[in-house]
CSV table of C-alpha atoms in Angstrom, one decimal:
chain,number,residue,atom,x,y,z
Z,1,MET,CA,0.0,0.0,0.0
Z,2,ALA,CA,2.8,2.4,0.9
Z,3,LEU,CA,4.5,1.7,-2.4
Z,4,ARG,CA,1.3,2.2,-4.3
Z,5,ALA,CA,0.7,5.5,-2.6
Z,6,ALA,CA,4.2,6.7,-3.2
Z,7,VAL,CA,4.0,5.8,-6.9
Z,8,LEU,CA,0.7,7.4,-7.3
Z,9,ARG,CA,1.9,10.5,-5.7
Z,10,HIS,CA,4.6,10.9,-8.3
Z,11,ILE,CA,3.1,9.8,-11.5
Z,12,ARG,CA,1.4,12.4,-13.5
Z,13,VAL,CA,-0.4,11.5,-16.6
Z,14,PRO,CA,-0.2,14.3,-19.2
Z,15,VAL,CA,-3.7,15.4,-20.0
Z,16,GLN,CA,-4.3,17.0,-23.3
Z,17,THR,CA,-7.0,19.6,-23.2
Z,18,LEU,CA,-9.3,18.9,-26.1
Z,19,GLY,CA,-10.6,22.4,-26.6
Z,20,LEU,CA,-13.7,23.0,-28.6
Z,21,LYS,CA,-11.6,24.2,-31.5
Z,22,SER,CA,-10.1,20.8,-32.1
Z,23,ASN,CA,-13.5,19.4,-32.5
Z,24,PRO,CA,-15.0,20.5,-35.8
Z,25,ARG,CA,-18.4,19.2,-35.0
Z,26,ALA,CA,-18.9,21.2,-31.9
Z,27,PRO,CA,-21.6,23.9,-32.3
Z,28,SER,CA,-20.3,27.4,-32.3
Z,29,GLY,CA,-23.0,28.8,-29.9
Z,30,SER,CA,-23.1,28.3,-26.2
Z,31,ILE,CA,-26.3,26.3,-26.3
Z,32,ARG,CA,-25.8,22.6,-26.0
Z,33,LEU,CA,-29.1,20.9,-26.4
Z,34,MET,CA,-29.8,17.8,-24.3
Z,35,SER,CA,-26.8,18.4,-22.1
Z,36,SER,CA,-28.0,18.1,-18.5
Z,37,HIS,CA,-25.8,20.5,-16.5
Z,38,ASP,CA,-25.8,23.5,-18.7
Z,39,ASP,CA,-29.2,24.8,-18.0
Z,40,HIS,CA,-28.4,27.4,-15.4
Z,41,LEU,CA,-31.6,28.8,-13.9
Z,42,SER,CA,-32.1,32.5,-13.8
Z,43,LYS,CA,-32.8,34.0,-10.5
Z,44,GLU,CA,-36.3,35.1,-11.5
Z,45,GLU,CA,-37.2,31.6,-12.6
Z,46,VAL,CA,-35.9,30.1,-9.4
Z,47,ALA,CA,-37.9,32.7,-7.4
Z,48,ASP,CA,-41.1,32.0,-9.4
Z,49,ARG,CA,-40.9,28.2,-8.9
Z,50,VAL,CA,-40.0,28.4,-5.3
Z,51,LEU,CA,-42.9,30.7,-4.6
Z,52,SER,CA,-45.3,28.5,-6.5
Z,53,VAL,CA,-44.1,25.5,-4.5
Z,54,VAL,CA,-44.7,27.3,-1.3
Z,55,LYS,CA,-48.0,28.6,-2.4
Z,56,SER,CA,-49.2,25.1,-3.3
Z,57,PHE,CA,-48.5,23.9,0.2
Z,58,PRO,CA,-51.9,23.1,1.7
Z,59,LYS,CA,-51.5,25.0,4.9
Z,60,VAL,CA,-50.2,28.2,3.4
Z,61,ASP,CA,-52.4,31.1,2.4
Z,62,PRO,CA,-51.2,31.9,-1.1
Z,63,SER,CA,-51.9,35.6,-0.8
Z,64,ARG,CA,-49.4,35.9,2.0
Z,65,VAL,CA,-46.4,34.4,0.1
Z,66,THR,CA,-43.8,36.9,-0.9
Z,67,PRO,CA,-40.1,36.3,-1.6
Z,68,GLU,CA,-39.2,37.7,1.8
Z,69,VAL,CA,-41.5,35.5,3.8
Z,70,HIS,CA,-40.2,33.4,6.7
Z,71,PHE,CA,-41.8,30.0,6.9
Z,72,GLN,CA,-42.3,29.8,10.6
Z,73,LYS,CA,-42.6,33.4,11.7
Z,74,ASP,CA,-44.8,34.7,8.9
Z,75,LEU,CA,-46.7,31.8,7.6
Z,76,GLY,CA,-47.4,30.1,10.9
Z,77,LEU,CA,-45.9,26.8,10.0
Z,78,ASP,CA,-44.0,24.5,12.3
Z,79,SER,CA,-40.6,22.9,11.9
Z,80,LEU,CA,-42.0,19.8,10.3
Z,81,ASP,CA,-43.9,21.9,7.8
Z,82,SER,CA,-40.7,23.7,6.8
Z,83,VAL,CA,-38.9,20.4,6.4
Z,84,GLU,CA,-41.8,19.3,4.2
Z,85,ILE,CA,-41.5,22.5,2.1
Z,86,VAL,CA,-37.7,21.8,1.7
Z,87,MET,CA,-38.5,18.3,0.5
Z,88,ALA,CA,-41.0,19.7,-2.0
Z,89,LEU,CA,-38.3,22.1,-3.2
Z,90,GLU,CA,-35.9,19.2,-3.6
Z,91,GLU,CA,-38.5,17.4,-5.7
Z,92,GLU,CA,-39.2,20.5,-7.8
Z,93,PHE,CA,-35.6,21.2,-8.6
Z,94,LYS,CA,-34.4,17.6,-8.6
Z,95,LEU,CA,-31.8,18.2,-5.9
Z,96,GLU,CA,-30.8,16.5,-2.8
Z,97,ILE,CA,-30.1,19.1,-0.1
Z,98,PRO,CA,-27.8,17.9,2.6
Z,99,ASP,CA,-29.1,18.0,6.2
Z,100,LYS,CA,-26.9,20.9,7.3
Z,101,GLU,CA,-28.0,23.2,4.5
Z,102,ALA,CA,-31.6,22.0,4.7
Z,103,ASP,CA,-31.8,23.1,8.4
Z,104,LYS,CA,-30.7,26.6,7.5
Z,105,ILE,CA,-33.4,27.1,4.9
Z,106,ASP,CA,-36.2,28.6,6.8
Z,107,SER,CA,-37.4,31.4,4.5
Z,108,CYS,CA,-38.2,31.9,0.8
Z,109,ASN,CA,-35.2,34.2,0.4
Z,110,LEU,CA,-32.7,31.6,1.7
Z,111,ALA,CA,-34.3,28.9,-0.4
Z,112,ILE,CA,-34.1,31.0,-3.6
Z,113,GLU,CA,-30.5,31.9,-2.8
Z,114,TYR,CA,-29.5,28.3,-2.1
Z,115,ILE,CA,-31.1,26.8,-5.2
Z,116,HIS,CA,-29.9,29.6,-7.4
Z,117,ASN,CA,-26.3,28.9,-6.3
Z,118,HIS,CA,-26.7,25.1,-6.6
Z,119,PRO,CA,-25.0,23.8,-9.8
Z,120,LEU,CA,-27.4,20.9,-10.3
Z,121,ALA,CA,-30.7,22.7,-9.9
Z,122,SER,CA,-32.9,22.1,-12.9
L,1,MET,CA,-32.3,9.9,-5.6
L,2,ALA,CA,-34.7,7.1,-5.2
L,3,THR,CA,-32.2,4.4,-5.3
L,4,GLY,CA,-30.0,6.2,-2.8
L,5,ALA,CA,-32.9,6.3,-0.4
L,6,VAL,CA,-33.6,2.6,-0.9
L,7,ALA,CA,-29.9,1.8,-0.3
L,8,ALA,CA,-29.9,3.9,2.8
L,9,LEU,CA,-32.9,1.9,4.1
L,10,ARG,CA,-31.2,-1.3,3.4
L,11,ASN,CA,-28.1,-0.2,5.4
L,12,MET,CA,-30.2,1.2,8.2
L,13,LYS,CA,-29.1,0.1,11.6
L,14,VAL,CA,-31.0,0.4,14.8
L,15,ALA,CA,-29.6,3.5,16.4
L,16,GLY,CA,-29.0,3.6,20.1
L,17,ASN,CA,-31.2,5.6,22.5
L,18,SER,CA,-31.4,9.3,21.9
L,19,LYS,CA,-29.6,11.1,24.6
L,20,SER,CA,-31.7,14.3,24.5
L,21,LEU,CA,-34.9,15.6,23.1
L,22,GLU,CA,-32.9,17.5,20.5
L,23,GLU,CA,-31.3,14.4,19.2
L,24,ALA,CA,-34.6,12.6,19.0
L,25,ARG,CA,-36.1,15.5,17.2
L,26,ALA,CA,-33.3,15.5,14.7
L,27,ARG,CA,-33.8,11.8,14.2
L,28,VAL,CA,-37.5,12.4,13.5
L,29,PHE,CA,-36.6,14.9,10.8
L,30,ASP,CA,-34.0,12.5,9.3
L,31,PHE,CA,-36.6,9.8,9.2
L,32,PHE,CA,-39.1,12.2,7.5
L,33,LYS,CA,-36.5,13.1,4.9
L,34,LEU,CA,-35.7,9.5,4.3
L,35,ALA,CA,-39.4,8.6,3.9
L,36,CYS,CA,-39.8,11.5,1.5
L,37,ARG,CA,-36.8,10.5,-0.6
L,38,SER,CA,-38.1,7.0,-0.9
L,39,LEU,CA,-41.5,8.2,-2.2
L,40,PRO,CA,-40.6,8.1,-5.9
L,41,SER,CA,-39.7,4.4,-5.7
L,42,VAL,CA,-42.8,3.7,-3.5
L,43,MET,CA,-45.0,5.3,-6.1
L,44,ASP,CA,-43.4,3.2,-8.7
L,45,ILE,CA,-43.7,-0.1,-6.8
L,46,TYR,CA,-47.4,0.4,-6.0
L,47,ASN,CA,-48.4,2.2,-9.2
L,48,LEU,CA,-49.7,5.2,-7.2
L,49,ASP,CA,-49.2,7.8,-9.8
L,50,ASP,CA,-52.8,7.9,-11.0
L,51,VAL,CA,-54.3,7.9,-7.5
L,52,VAL,CA,-52.2,10.3,-5.5
L,53,THR,CA,-49.5,12.9,-5.9
L,54,ARG,CA,-46.2,12.9,-4.2
L,55,SER,CA,-46.9,16.0,-2.2
L,56,GLN,CA,-50.1,14.4,-0.8
L,57,LEU,CA,-48.2,11.4,0.3
L,58,ARG,CA,-45.6,13.7,1.9
L,59,SER,CA,-48.4,15.4,3.8
L,60,ALA,CA,-49.7,12.0,4.9
L,61,ILE,CA,-46.3,11.1,6.3
L,62,ALA,CA,-46.1,14.5,8.0
L,63,SER,CA,-49.5,14.1,9.6
L,64,GLN,CA,-48.6,10.7,10.9
L,65,ILE,CA,-45.6,12.2,12.5
L,66,ARG,CA,-47.6,15.2,13.8
L,67,LYS,CA,-50.0,12.8,15.4
L,68,ASN,CA,-47.3,12.0,18.0
L,69,SER,CA,-46.0,15.5,18.3
L,70,HIS,CA,-47.0,15.7,22.0
L,71,VAL,CA,-44.6,12.9,23.0
L,72,THR,CA,-41.6,14.2,24.9
L,73,ASN,CA,-40.2,11.0,26.3
L,74,THR,CA,-37.1,10.2,24.2
L,75,LYS,CA,-37.5,6.5,24.7
L,76,VAL,CA,-41.1,6.7,23.4
L,77,ILE,CA,-39.9,8.8,20.4
L,78,ASP,CA,-37.2,6.2,19.7
L,79,MET,CA,-39.7,3.4,19.8
L,80,LEU,CA,-42.1,5.3,17.5
L,81,LEU,CA,-39.2,6.0,15.1
L,82,PHE,CA,-38.3,2.3,15.1
L,83,LYS,CA,-41.9,1.4,14.2
L,84,GLY,CA,-41.9,4.1,11.5
L,85,MET,CA,-38.6,2.7,10.1
L,86,GLU,CA,-40.0,-0.8,10.1
L,87,GLU,CA,-43.1,0.4,8.3
L,88,LEU,CA,-41.1,2.3,5.8
L,89,GLY,CA,-38.8,-0.7,5.2
L,90,ASN,CA,-41.8,-2.9,4.7
L,91,ILE,CA,-43.3,-0.5,2.2
L,92,VAL,CA,-40.1,0.0,0.2
L,93,GLU,CA,-39.4,-3.7,0.1
L,94,HIS,CA,-42.8,-4.4,-1.3
L,95,HIS,CA,-44.0,-6.4,1.7
L,96,LYS,CA,-47.4,-4.7,1.3
L,97,GLN,CA,-50.0,-4.6,-1.3
L,98,ARG,CA,-51.4,-1.6,-3.2
L,99,HIS,CA,-54.6,-1.4,-1.3
L,100,HIS,CA,-52.7,-1.4,2.0
L,101,ILE,CA,-51.0,1.8,0.9
L,102,ILE,CA,-54.1,3.3,-0.6
L,103,GLY,CA,-56.2,2.5,2.4
L,104,GLN,CA,-53.7,3.7,4.9
L,105,TYR,CA,-52.1,6.7,3.4
L,106,VAL,CA,-54.2,7.9,0.5
L,107,LEU,CA,-57.7,7.6,2.0
L,108,GLY,CA,-56.5,7.9,5.5
L,109,LYS,CA,-58.2,6.6,8.6
L,110,ASP,CA,-61.5,8.2,7.8
L,111,GLY,CA,-61.5,7.0,4.3
L,112,ILE,CA,-63.5,3.9,4.7
L,113,LEU,CA,-66.0,5.6,7.0
L,114,GLN,CA,-66.5,8.5,4.6
L,115,ASP,CA,-67.4,6.2,1.8
L,116,LEU,CA,-70.4,4.9,3.6
L,117,SER,CA,-73.7,5.4,1.7
L,118,PRO,CA,-76.5,7.4,3.4
L,119,LYS,CA,-78.4,4.3,4.3
L,120,ASP,CA,-75.5,3.3,6.6
L,121,GLU,CA,-75.9,6.4,8.7
L,122,GLY,CA,-77.8,4.5,11.4
L,123,SER,CA,-75.3,1.8,11.6
L,124,SER,CA,-73.9,1.1,15.1
L,125,ASP,CA,-71.2,3.1,16.6
L,126,PHE,CA,-69.8,-0.1,17.8
L,127,LEU,CA,-69.0,-1.2,14.3
L,128,LYS,CA,-67.6,2.2,13.3
L,129,ASN,CA,-65.3,2.1,16.3
L,130,PHE,CA,-64.3,-1.4,15.4
L,131,TYR,CA,-63.4,-0.4,11.9
L,132,SER,CA,-61.4,2.6,12.9
L,133,GLY,CA,-59.8,0.9,15.8
L,134,ASN,CA,-58.9,-2.2,13.8
L,135,TYR,CA,-57.4,-0.3,10.9
L,136,PHE,CA,-53.7,0.0,11.2
């Protein structure tokens, strides 16, 4: 094992960067259809979808939902409800939010911020 | 996501006693998340897509948890969690049938009683209590 680690530490495989230029078939524009991780969401879209998820939550009065709203203080939800909303957001954006982050998300603002910054949100 | 949750269920070990109410609380939330993350595979297994939505099932799980929200004894919470985990394991491993899931989580406890026709209104309270008490 020690030998293996030592060898691995010193070996470097030269990696050639295959730029887009070397590939004549690559499209010139920045749009890559059917590629999964390129569809960065705009902040407005994230905000819209987050708000619609929160509004569709059965215990929430849709008219009171604004981007600044706090789940527990403003909407009268309990901690279980906010976990439920976070799970609904996970489903909507096809994410898996780790526990530490999920605990922090307690308002629409934070949720929008987190999802907007998440690379895999779609 | 779904397969990850199923694998997590497989590898689930019985945790030791919760030392504080906070720990037990955190465990309940973990369990809730695990249950929610296994919903896609559950809906696949039992063909639930045309009867219920995922968010309805999520609310059903939450209401089952909320039913015991008054419990403050950590040992009782651990026991309830264990039972919940067992139930979830049974569901995910297809040890139940479709009507079990529908009866229990889609219709809910009142479901069978709601479906009674008007002529059953005079039926005995004894039977009604029997149905509702025997339905778990």
